[in-house]
XYZ file of C-alpha atoms in Angstrom:
671
model
C -202.473 -35.965 -151.925
C -198.996 -35.324 -153.330
C -199.074 -31.669 -152.448
C -199.952 -32.679 -148.922
C -196.765 -34.724 -148.775
C -194.627 -31.665 -149.476
C -192.611 -30.265 -146.646
C -195.251 -30.963 -144.027
C -194.476 -30.191 -140.419
C -195.452 -33.206 -138.391
C -197.654 -32.917 -135.336
C -197.365 -36.322 -133.614
C -195.845 -38.067 -130.520
C -193.976 -41.589 -130.470
C -193.073 -44.219 -127.783
C -189.363 -45.324 -127.129
C -186.398 -44.856 -124.687
C -184.138 -41.781 -124.847
C -181.042 -40.877 -122.825
C -179.473 -37.425 -123.388
C -176.361 -35.739 -121.998
C -175.119 -32.117 -122.049
C -171.729 -30.776 -120.954
C -170.376 -27.205 -120.633
C -166.981 -25.905 -121.819
C -165.104 -22.552 -121.615
C -163.158 -20.998 -124.478
C -161.153 -17.822 -123.728
C -158.354 -17.907 -121.165
C -160.193 -15.414 -118.983
C -163.212 -17.707 -118.963
C -161.084 -20.696 -118.072
C -159.708 -18.850 -115.063
C -163.171 -17.892 -113.943
C -164.235 -21.462 -114.615
C -161.801 -22.791 -112.018
C -164.635 -22.639 -109.504
C -166.375 -25.920 -108.830
C -169.530 -27.025 -110.596
C -172.631 -26.514 -108.496
C -176.055 -28.141 -108.630
C -179.184 -26.505 -107.175
C -182.272 -28.707 -107.012
C -185.621 -27.043 -106.332
C -189.204 -28.240 -106.432
C -189.863 -27.348 -110.065
C -186.448 -26.596 -111.524
C -182.794 -27.632 -111.547
C -179.867 -25.239 -111.980
C -176.272 -26.118 -112.930
C -173.567 -23.434 -112.608
C -169.798 -23.491 -113.163
C -169.271 -19.681 -112.956
C -168.898 -19.497 -116.758
C -172.529 -20.248 -117.506
C -175.657 -21.070 -115.609
C -178.277 -23.427 -117.053
C -181.823 -23.882 -115.795
C -184.055 -26.914 -116.478
C -187.654 -27.696 -115.661
C -188.094 -30.539 -113.202
C -188.850 -33.334 -113.913
C -189.400 -32.614 -117.631
C -185.809 -31.585 -118.441
C -186.732 -28.649 -120.665
C -183.922 -26.034 -120.863
C -185.488 -22.698 -119.960
C -182.418 -20.491 -119.584
C -178.702 -20.299 -120.366
C -176.990 -17.359 -118.678
C -173.647 -16.450 -120.227
C -171.395 -13.444 -120.920
C -173.630 -11.033 -119.036
C -176.754 -12.104 -120.952
C -179.447 -13.374 -118.596
C -180.829 -15.798 -121.167
C -179.414 -16.800 -124.544
C -182.683 -18.622 -125.217
C -186.165 -17.496 -126.151
C -188.424 -18.888 -123.476
C -191.874 -18.068 -122.143
C -193.144 -19.961 -119.120
C -195.463 -22.768 -120.135
C -194.397 -22.806 -123.800
C -193.091 -26.284 -124.636
C -191.555 -25.482 -128.029
C -189.244 -22.701 -126.873
C -185.899 -22.734 -125.087
C -183.938 -25.953 -125.552
C -185.621 -29.320 -125.929
C -185.600 -32.736 -127.543
C -188.534 -33.933 -129.575
C -189.545 -36.808 -131.830
C -192.181 -36.904 -134.567
C -193.846 -40.293 -134.776
C -196.810 -42.082 -136.312
C -198.562 -45.430 -136.565
C -197.477 -47.706 -139.423
C -199.452 -46.887 -142.561
C -201.168 -43.857 -141.028
C -202.298 -41.095 -143.403
C -202.510 -38.568 -140.574
C -199.881 -35.969 -139.747
C -197.123 -37.094 -137.418
C -197.418 -36.553 -133.654
C -194.778 -34.497 -131.843
C -193.550 -35.929 -128.541
C -191.456 -33.498 -126.485
C -189.744 -36.455 -124.766
C -190.332 -34.895 -121.369
C -189.094 -36.723 -118.310
C -191.196 -37.853 -115.364
C -188.322 -38.624 -112.980
C -185.302 -36.489 -112.073
C -182.058 -37.871 -110.649
C -178.569 -36.513 -110.016
C -176.230 -39.122 -111.539
C -172.906 -37.519 -110.575
C -172.102 -34.515 -108.402
C -168.440 -33.590 -107.873
C -166.450 -30.354 -107.983
C -165.423 -31.188 -111.561
C -168.562 -32.687 -113.065
C -172.292 -32.713 -112.479
C -174.502 -35.064 -114.446
C -178.282 -35.113 -114.147
C -180.978 -37.314 -115.645
C -184.571 -36.737 -116.719
C -186.116 -40.141 -117.327
C -189.413 -41.364 -118.678
C -190.669 -44.909 -119.072
C -193.497 -45.905 -121.406
C -196.030 -48.551 -120.473
C -199.314 -49.720 -121.949
C -201.357 -47.536 -119.582
C -200.133 -44.481 -121.516
C -201.889 -45.753 -124.622
C -201.167 -43.651 -127.697
C -200.370 -40.415 -125.887
C -196.590 -40.731 -126.200
C -194.071 -42.392 -128.444
C -193.462 -46.015 -127.531
C -190.066 -45.229 -126.044
C -188.287 -45.146 -122.752
C -186.388 -41.889 -122.436
C -183.490 -40.872 -120.222
C -182.323 -37.341 -120.977
C -179.111 -36.295 -119.294
C -177.079 -33.129 -118.950
C -173.483 -32.739 -117.808
C -171.634 -29.614 -116.741
C -167.850 -29.666 -116.387
C -165.528 -27.423 -114.461
C -163.914 -24.698 -116.574
C -165.903 -25.617 -119.664
C -167.897 -23.123 -121.746
C -170.466 -25.213 -123.532
C -173.037 -27.939 -123.442
C -172.792 -31.570 -124.511
C -175.948 -33.518 -125.253
C -176.745 -37.117 -126.016
C -179.721 -39.422 -125.802
C -180.427 -43.123 -125.601
C -183.662 -44.313 -127.173
C -185.155 -47.705 -126.360
C -188.112 -49.675 -127.728
C -188.638 -52.799 -125.622
C -189.589 -56.319 -126.635
C -193.330 -56.726 -127.024
C -194.104 -53.044 -127.572
C -196.332 -51.860 -130.463
C -195.003 -50.937 -133.883
C -194.515 -47.290 -134.806
C -192.558 -45.024 -137.150
C -190.215 -42.154 -136.310
C -190.088 -39.312 -138.834
C -187.688 -37.098 -136.867
C -185.700 -37.049 -133.641
C -183.767 -33.908 -132.869
C -182.384 -31.450 -130.336
C -183.634 -27.890 -130.873
C -182.689 -24.501 -129.489
C -184.806 -21.379 -129.927
C -182.502 -18.438 -129.272
C -183.089 -14.920 -127.975
C -184.278 -12.985 -131.030
C -183.260 -9.645 -129.507
C -179.644 -10.824 -129.427
C -178.933 -13.253 -132.268
C -179.272 -11.960 -135.828
C -176.194 -13.287 -137.653
C -176.130 -16.960 -138.692
C -173.087 -19.009 -139.737
C -173.293 -22.372 -141.510
C -169.846 -22.507 -143.141
C -167.029 -20.249 -144.329
C -169.050 -19.053 -147.319
C -172.570 -19.441 -145.945
C -173.160 -16.775 -143.305
C -175.399 -13.735 -143.257
C -177.636 -11.341 -141.366
C -180.961 -13.127 -141.039
C -184.575 -11.937 -140.984
C -186.604 -12.125 -137.807
C -189.411 -14.589 -137.200
C -191.868 -11.687 -137.531
C -190.435 -10.828 -140.945
C -191.791 -14.153 -142.170
C -195.324 -13.482 -140.944
C -197.959 -11.767 -143.148
C -198.116 -9.019 -144.215
C -194.332 -8.594 -143.846
C -193.745 -11.971 -145.456
C -195.521 -13.691 -148.339
C -195.798 -17.485 -148.517
C -194.514 -18.987 -151.756
C -194.993 -22.533 -153.085
C -194.812 -24.058 -149.599
C -194.927 -22.658 -146.081
C -191.207 -22.926 -145.389
C -190.388 -20.558 -148.274
C -191.309 -16.936 -147.564
C -190.725 -13.820 -149.655
C -189.598 -10.948 -147.433
C -191.898 -8.109 -148.496
C -191.358 -5.635 -145.656
C -188.584 -6.935 -143.369
C -187.228 -4.998 -140.411
C -183.842 -4.808 -142.160
C -184.405 -3.037 -145.527
C -181.437 -4.769 -147.192
C -183.307 -8.076 -146.894
C -186.346 -6.831 -148.824
C -187.149 -9.008 -151.834
C -185.147 -11.996 -150.589
C -186.489 -15.499 -150.053
C -186.040 -17.141 -146.663
C -186.337 -20.929 -146.464
C -184.791 -23.198 -143.817
C -183.953 -25.799 -146.454
C -181.510 -23.368 -148.064
C -179.200 -23.984 -145.099
C -179.015 -27.785 -145.092
C -175.697 -29.621 -144.943
C -174.414 -33.126 -145.683
C -173.675 -35.124 -142.538
C -169.987 -35.164 -143.469
C -169.916 -31.356 -143.548
C -172.261 -30.707 -140.630
C -169.646 -30.242 -137.918
C -170.326 -26.748 -136.567
C -172.993 -24.103 -137.186
C -174.763 -21.469 -135.140
C -175.459 -17.825 -134.358
C -173.588 -14.670 -133.329
C -174.843 -11.821 -131.151
C -173.055 -8.494 -131.632
C -174.178 -6.968 -128.329
C -172.346 -8.307 -126.465
C -170.169 -10.308 -128.852
C -171.329 -13.890 -128.217
C -171.428 -17.110 -130.206
C -173.825 -20.035 -129.840
C -172.681 -23.120 -131.746
C -173.757 -26.724 -132.240
C -170.701 -28.933 -132.743
C -171.083 -32.516 -133.975
C -167.828 -34.390 -133.238
C -168.969 -37.635 -134.896
C -171.721 -38.705 -137.273
C -171.738 -42.354 -136.176
C -175.197 -41.923 -134.646
C -176.856 -40.103 -137.555
C -178.932 -41.766 -140.244
C -178.093 -42.234 -143.912
C -174.308 -42.024 -143.936
C -171.954 -39.161 -144.874
C -174.009 -37.765 -147.780
C -177.366 -37.571 -145.997
C -178.507 -33.938 -145.907
C -180.452 -32.333 -143.103
C -181.367 -29.073 -141.431
C -178.911 -26.951 -139.414
C -179.734 -23.412 -138.263
C -182.420 -21.136 -139.677
C -184.585 -18.094 -139.043
C -186.104 -18.012 -135.588
C -183.304 -17.806 -134.539
C -183.190 -21.608 -134.355
C -180.367 -24.158 -134.197
C -180.956 -27.880 -134.655
C -179.104 -31.123 -134.249
C -180.954 -33.660 -136.403
C -180.419 -37.297 -135.421
C -183.218 -39.120 -137.263
C -184.989 -37.706 -140.297
C -186.109 -38.453 -143.847
C -185.264 -35.100 -145.448
C -183.834 -35.447 -148.985
C -184.330 -39.233 -148.976
C -187.994 -39.838 -148.151
C -189.701 -43.139 -147.515
C -186.587 -45.167 -148.326
C -185.106 -44.069 -145.000
C -188.301 -44.070 -142.919
C -187.563 -45.383 -139.446
C -189.964 -48.279 -138.800
C -190.063 -50.388 -135.644
C -192.109 -53.564 -135.893
C -194.390 -55.100 -133.275
C -192.218 -56.547 -130.529
C -188.936 -55.400 -132.103
C -186.220 -54.513 -129.608
C -184.141 -51.450 -130.449
C -181.789 -49.178 -128.552
C -179.493 -46.457 -129.826
C -177.326 -43.711 -128.348
C -177.595 -40.360 -130.122
C -174.701 -37.986 -129.544
C -173.133 -36.433 -127.606
C -173.147 -33.173 -129.510
C -171.532 -30.074 -128.044
C -173.296 -26.759 -127.527
C -170.363 -24.360 -127.464
C -170.466 -20.776 -126.192
C -167.761 -18.207 -126.925
C -167.367 -14.453 -126.648
C -165.136 -11.536 -127.555
C -164.625 -8.599 -125.229
C -164.093 -6.170 -128.119
C -166.933 -3.714 -128.648
C -166.168 -3.672 -132.371
C -169.170 -5.162 -134.190
C -167.275 -5.558 -137.455
C -167.008 -8.634 -139.572
C -163.546 -9.266 -138.148
C -165.048 -9.769 -134.679
C -167.553 -12.241 -136.086
C -164.714 -13.960 -137.907
C -162.835 -14.391 -134.638
C -165.814 -16.103 -133.042
C -166.297 -18.338 -136.093
C -162.611 -19.284 -136.277
C -162.623 -20.083 -132.568
C -165.745 -22.232 -133.007
C -164.037 -24.165 -135.812
C -160.947 -24.650 -133.677
C -163.102 -25.936 -130.833
C -164.875 -28.251 -133.254
C -161.555 -29.821 -134.206
C -160.700 -30.314 -130.526
C -163.998 -32.118 -130.022
C -163.415 -34.317 -133.071
C -159.947 -35.197 -131.790
C -161.411 -36.075 -128.360
C -163.990 -38.518 -129.739
C -165.214 -40.751 -128.190
C -165.511 -38.767 -124.970
C -164.394 -40.348 -121.706
C -166.710 -38.475 -119.314
C -170.378 -39.425 -119.991
C -171.555 -41.630 -117.130
C -174.118 -43.631 -119.071
C -173.021 -47.189 -119.789
C -174.785 -46.854 -123.135
C -172.098 -44.499 -124.437
C -169.071 -46.669 -125.144
C -165.593 -45.331 -124.440
C -162.591 -45.902 -126.706
C -161.432 -49.044 -124.858
C -164.867 -50.598 -125.447
C -164.663 -50.208 -129.221
C -162.833 -51.910 -132.067
C -161.199 -51.032 -135.387
C -161.038 -52.189 -139.006
C -158.101 -51.737 -141.362
C -157.494 -52.617 -144.999
C -156.702 -51.412 -148.469
C -159.240 -50.435 -151.127
C -158.291 -50.500 -154.824
C -160.264 -49.862 -157.999
C -159.852 -51.686 -161.278
C -161.657 -50.520 -164.397
C -160.365 -52.271 -167.482
C -161.537 -49.490 -169.795
C -160.490 -46.520 -167.677
C -157.408 -44.399 -168.276
C -156.405 -45.122 -164.683
C -157.164 -48.823 -164.944
C -155.412 -50.806 -162.264
C -154.637 -47.722 -160.191
C -156.251 -46.264 -157.102
C -159.099 -43.846 -157.049
C -158.158 -40.492 -155.552
C -160.436 -40.318 -152.544
C -162.654 -43.368 -152.015
C -165.111 -43.414 -149.114
C -165.079 -46.591 -147.022
C -167.574 -47.250 -144.240
C -169.284 -49.745 -141.967
C -173.050 -50.011 -141.521
C -175.511 -52.739 -140.613
C -175.444 -55.712 -143.016
C -177.599 -55.047 -146.039
C -177.376 -54.795 -149.800
C -175.335 -52.810 -152.272
C -175.803 -49.134 -151.399
C -178.205 -49.838 -148.524
C -176.158 -47.605 -146.203
C -177.978 -44.645 -147.788
C -181.232 -45.740 -146.132
C -179.837 -47.249 -142.933
C -181.294 -45.581 -139.834
C -181.412 -48.070 -136.953
C -177.748 -48.781 -136.348
C -174.464 -46.881 -136.364
C -172.264 -45.961 -139.318
C -168.507 -45.398 -139.330
C -166.885 -43.785 -142.374
C -163.446 -42.685 -143.466
C -161.561 -41.957 -146.678
C -158.531 -43.845 -147.885
C -155.107 -42.313 -148.245
C -153.594 -41.872 -151.708
C -152.419 -45.481 -151.684
C -155.807 -46.887 -150.768
C -155.033 -47.745 -147.144
C -157.688 -47.009 -144.559
C -158.310 -47.340 -140.838
C -161.700 -47.035 -139.168
C -161.318 -46.569 -135.422
C -163.695 -46.454 -132.477
C -166.309 -48.795 -133.909
C -169.117 -49.845 -131.586
C -169.139 -53.670 -131.266
C -171.479 -55.529 -133.590
C -171.714 -57.156 -137.015
C -171.252 -54.897 -140.031
C -170.964 -54.862 -143.783
C -168.205 -52.834 -145.390
C -169.403 -50.421 -148.076
C -167.450 -48.100 -150.356
C -167.754 -45.744 -153.302
C -165.377 -43.417 -155.096
C -165.882 -40.074 -156.851
C -165.162 -40.552 -160.535
C -166.568 -44.083 -160.683
C -170.118 -45.347 -161.094
C -171.622 -47.701 -158.579
C -171.255 -48.997 -155.044
C -169.026 -51.603 -153.466
C -169.971 -54.004 -150.671
C -167.595 -56.562 -149.186
C -169.152 -60.041 -149.240
C -167.963 -60.895 -145.725
C -169.765 -59.824 -142.552
C -167.289 -58.073 -140.259
C -167.531 -58.794 -136.515
C -166.281 -56.020 -134.234
C -165.701 -56.486 -130.512
C -164.113 -54.386 -127.779
C -160.402 -54.010 -128.481
C -160.523 -55.973 -131.753
C -158.617 -55.000 -134.901
C -160.086 -56.651 -137.993
C -157.938 -56.620 -141.158
C -160.035 -57.023 -144.312
C -156.925 -57.221 -146.474
C -156.923 -55.829 -150.010
C -160.356 -55.175 -151.499
C -160.705 -54.533 -155.225
C -163.722 -52.755 -156.643
C -164.563 -53.338 -160.292
C -167.092 -50.630 -161.168
C -169.993 -51.787 -163.343
C -169.064 -51.675 -166.995
C -170.034 -53.581 -170.150
C -167.733 -52.037 -172.747
C -165.549 -49.049 -173.590
C -166.902 -45.527 -173.181
C -168.332 -44.115 -176.410
C -169.579 -40.925 -174.737
C -170.423 -39.623 -171.290
C -172.313 -36.718 -169.744
C -171.373 -35.325 -166.331
C -169.122 -36.674 -163.589
C -169.997 -39.725 -161.444
C -169.854 -38.057 -158.029
C -173.404 -38.684 -156.691
C -174.364 -35.062 -157.346
C -175.854 -32.922 -160.120
C -173.801 -29.868 -159.133
C -171.655 -29.950 -162.278
C -174.623 -29.384 -164.584
C -176.177 -26.090 -165.637
C -177.671 -24.185 -162.708
C -179.774 -21.238 -163.956
C -179.863 -17.821 -162.402
C -182.895 -17.436 -160.140
C -185.908 -15.349 -160.983
C -184.925 -11.830 -159.798
C -188.133 -11.778 -157.719
C -186.992 -14.762 -155.638
C -183.331 -14.446 -154.722
C -181.195 -15.145 -151.705
C -178.119 -12.939 -152.069
C -176.034 -15.458 -150.162
C -176.184 -17.839 -153.135
C -175.597 -15.482 -156.039
C -172.013 -16.692 -156.470
C -171.825 -19.946 -154.503
C -174.029 -23.051 -154.504
C -176.560 -21.487 -156.892
C -178.721 -24.594 -156.699
C -179.863 -23.428 -153.257
C -181.833 -20.561 -154.788
C -185.604 -20.770 -154.606
C -187.773 -21.610 -157.620
C -185.154 -22.993 -160.013
C -187.606 -25.685 -161.120
C -189.710 -22.947 -162.776
C -186.704 -21.704 -164.739
C -186.846 -24.797 -166.947
C -190.136 -23.578 -168.422
C -188.591 -20.125 -168.941
C -185.654 -21.603 -170.849
C -187.626 -24.321 -172.679
C -191.155 -22.894 -173.073
C -192.190 -25.242 -175.901
C -189.472 -27.708 -176.854
C -187.457 -29.812 -174.436
C -183.722 -30.018 -173.959
C -181.620 -31.492 -176.785
C -178.037 -32.455 -175.995
C -175.600 -33.091 -178.870
C -172.636 -35.255 -177.941
C -169.418 -33.675 -179.176
C -170.752 -30.119 -179.401
C -172.878 -29.557 -176.293
C -171.256 -28.812 -172.929
C -172.967 -30.418 -169.938
C -171.915 -27.464 -167.770
C -173.954 -25.144 -169.979
C -176.429 -27.283 -171.889
C -177.649 -29.962 -169.460
C -180.232 -28.504 -167.069
C -179.532 -29.708 -163.533
C -182.948 -31.375 -163.166
C -185.385 -32.947 -165.593
C -188.539 -31.402 -164.182
C -192.062 -30.874 -165.480
C -193.042 -27.932 -167.700
C -195.530 -25.409 -166.349
C -198.105 -24.745 -169.059
C -201.004 -22.696 -167.776
C -200.409 -23.944 -164.224
C -200.529 -27.522 -165.468
C -197.329 -29.474 -165.108
C -196.652 -31.658 -168.124
C -194.102 -34.418 -168.621
C -190.849 -33.749 -170.449
C -188.687 -35.720 -172.889
C -185.009 -34.918 -173.285
C -182.954 -35.991 -176.284
C -179.317 -37.074 -176.506
C -178.050 -37.026 -180.112
C -174.840 -38.836 -181.043
C -173.119 -40.365 -184.047
C -172.001 -43.966 -184.473
C -169.983 -45.772 -187.113
C -169.225 -49.449 -187.628
C -172.165 -50.627 -185.554
C -172.060 -54.266 -184.579
C -175.639 -55.324 -185.219
C -175.396 -58.565 -183.242
C -173.773 -56.958 -180.204
C -175.248 -54.942 -177.379
C -174.526 -51.421 -176.250
C -175.114 -50.189 -172.708
C -176.637 -46.928 -171.543
C -175.621 -46.439 -167.941
C -177.664 -43.930 -165.927
C -176.672 -42.755 -162.448
C -179.333 -40.659 -160.730
C -178.387 -38.297 -157.904
C -181.968 -37.926 -156.658
C -185.565 -38.082 -157.823
C -188.959 -37.025 -156.592
C -192.237 -38.603 -157.698
C -190.615 -39.508 -160.998
C -190.835 -42.237 -163.611
C -188.086 -42.620 -166.201
C -188.664 -44.123 -169.662
C -185.944 -44.710 -172.271
C -186.454 -45.068 -176.028
C -183.994 -45.148 -178.907
C -184.380 -43.369 -182.258
C -188.179 -43.370 -182.239
C -189.857 -41.025 -179.726
C -193.062 -43.067 -179.849
C -191.364 -46.415 -180.291
C -190.997 -49.311 -177.930
C -189.927 -48.462 -174.407
C -186.592 -50.143 -173.749
C -186.580 -49.292 -170.065
C -189.092 -47.983 -167.550
C -188.781 -47.454 -163.810
C -191.551 -47.626 -161.286
C -192.530 -44.295 -159.759
C -189.629 -43.555 -157.446
C -188.209 -40.971 -155.083
C -189.877 -38.726 -152.517
C -187.003 -36.871 -150.857
C -188.099 -33.508 -152.300
C -184.555 -32.388 -153.137
C -185.843 -30.267 -156.033
C -188.058 -28.131 -153.804
C -185.610 -28.221 -150.895
C -182.653 -26.909 -152.888
C -180.645 -30.091 -152.566
C -178.410 -31.187 -155.425
C -178.431 -34.846 -154.438
C -180.377 -37.277 -152.286
C -180.813 -41.027 -152.681
C -178.648 -42.534 -155.441
C -179.998 -44.933 -158.081
C -177.933 -46.706 -160.759
C -179.637 -48.161 -163.837
C -178.442 -50.162 -166.829
C -180.227 -50.065 -170.195
C -178.963 -52.699 -172.696
C -179.537 -51.655 -176.323
C -179.344 -54.110 -179.206
C -177.031 -53.053 -181.988
C -179.769 -53.581 -184.575
C -181.728 -50.690 -183.024
C -178.937 -48.228 -183.769
C -178.207 -46.306 -186.988
C -175.036 -45.612 -188.869
C -174.648 -41.873 -188.354
C -176.925 -39.919 -186.009
C -178.851 -41.645 -183.232
C -181.151 -40.243 -180.565
C -181.860 -41.470 -177.058
C -185.113 -40.174 -175.593
C -185.331 -39.773 -171.809
C -188.911 -39.198 -170.673
C -189.844 -38.183 -167.156
C -193.392 -39.484 -167.502
C -194.902 -38.532 -164.151
C -196.538 -35.120 -164.459
C -199.072 -32.958 -162.702
C -196.751 -31.732 -159.978
C -194.219 -28.878 -159.886
C -191.571 -30.800 -157.991
C -191.638 -34.088 -159.910
C -188.318 -34.721 -161.555
C -184.923 -36.350 -161.807
C -181.455 -35.039 -161.104
C -178.951 -37.049 -163.109
C -175.531 -37.737 -161.687
C -173.911 -39.218 -164.790
C -174.759 -40.895 -168.101
C -172.454 -43.120 -170.126
C -172.878 -45.007 -173.391
C -170.752 -48.159 -173.624
C -170.146 -50.820 -176.189
C -170.178 -52.912 -178.086
C -170.191 -56.095 -176.014
C -171.690 -59.591 -176.031
C -171.103 -60.430 -179.700
């Protein structure tokens, strides 16, 4: 059952309302001059073509599937075969019935009605709409969909957004994913770029297929046995190795060397994505494929599952995102040419960010700047036992999300989120907020815990709400006696082992080593019989604290593990309490038990089984954050050496485990 949960590719189809918009933009000055011609729309019986002399885009009619993008002398940047629904460019949603044990259904969100919304010399906007009704039964997701595309004069790119709607009285259903996908021309695009230090020549789709590729622990991870490019032989290819946090997922894509052409997905705002700034999701990967993920449970799991109840009304605008095309006339295929395309894509990304929210989409569901509000304030941190007590944290995150509970923004998926970071004096401004009622949430690297303002914040068009000075007192019971790690909602500071030489990705040999495949098995290699023992005062968490408390593989049976923290105490106050504070960066099918001084003694603390975001298998170093407090009576402690036992007591599965963010022992208090 649990293995079946791992990394499954859903195969379902939901029911709700979607509106999407694309717009095209030019980059080089020569393209801009050529782009001075007007935008043209050609409507035929079974297809629609938009052309601004920079690029030409073809759609199926009335479905709205993108079958071709002609640009820079290339007839089609996309991989498309007539009649194939999962090629070219398309939107889809994976959905299911509440409580269903079956695989999800994929709905391609195809339109049934085409309409030209705007047609001028400067802008053409078209719509592919679909409306759900009860006569459709369970064939499609319970959604109305209106997918739109916009082409602008002199613009070399494509903007896309969607509006999804579930009407009053409609049946309940769950959405696992909603995304925009592009399958690119595999004869052209071989070089993928995710960030400045994450870019490489990629294998082909065929390289992943047997016998050229060998499936590893799950189908997404393939060992390249006989790839078309010999230098890739022996590497692991896995789409999850290229995930990004929402806050960092601003531009990614592919480069063709012949002719020099870039295809980029630019995300100018994350207000419409689920899970807040730290939510991780897919970007680009072997195919060549580029994705814009709007709804998804990757790295979080069931805590962020999108559930619509019977009769629940819901509508949300996703995007726009910008599909940017650029080129370089140089015939030099060197890295410097690729760098020029990448630098230009980053510069364009910043222009898009600065232009948010856009003023050109025609849908009334996308609110312009004048229709939005703002929130200002000051955020301070006071920790009476900290060395910087009474002063500001360096870089707190402050954001708005639907009203909830402490930290609930991590799992919020139905509404919008708006985040910023304070300046060095704690002042912050959040602009362009969609009207509604919000809670204000915050957290700061270097401090445990979450903050939530106890006042609901109303935002209306043109409003400017001042929350005043907010002071966060991080959870604390007493002074710090010892600590392990850094409270930053990540396990990246801990020991990351070198990968098994049989399963490497050369891209991650020197950066972000945690993205290597199979690191969970390295724990057994390093601790074949006895578990980790950490000695406060002599051990170094960067070298001696394994990044994840996983199971041990003994004869292909995965057993539970118990880690020990040894520390010395003097002058114990027997009638007082001490506090063990545990911040967890992510967990998967785990259960944590805490004991003190006696490995088989009474359990002082035990969690339920928690976590199913699969960050261990998916090379993530964080996911959903949990914060736990374990009070310890002074009479349970010894003068001299003490031992805390941390048991991950759910075994039988390779990917069960816990990634700790930070541990701190405080006290005494409560005498």
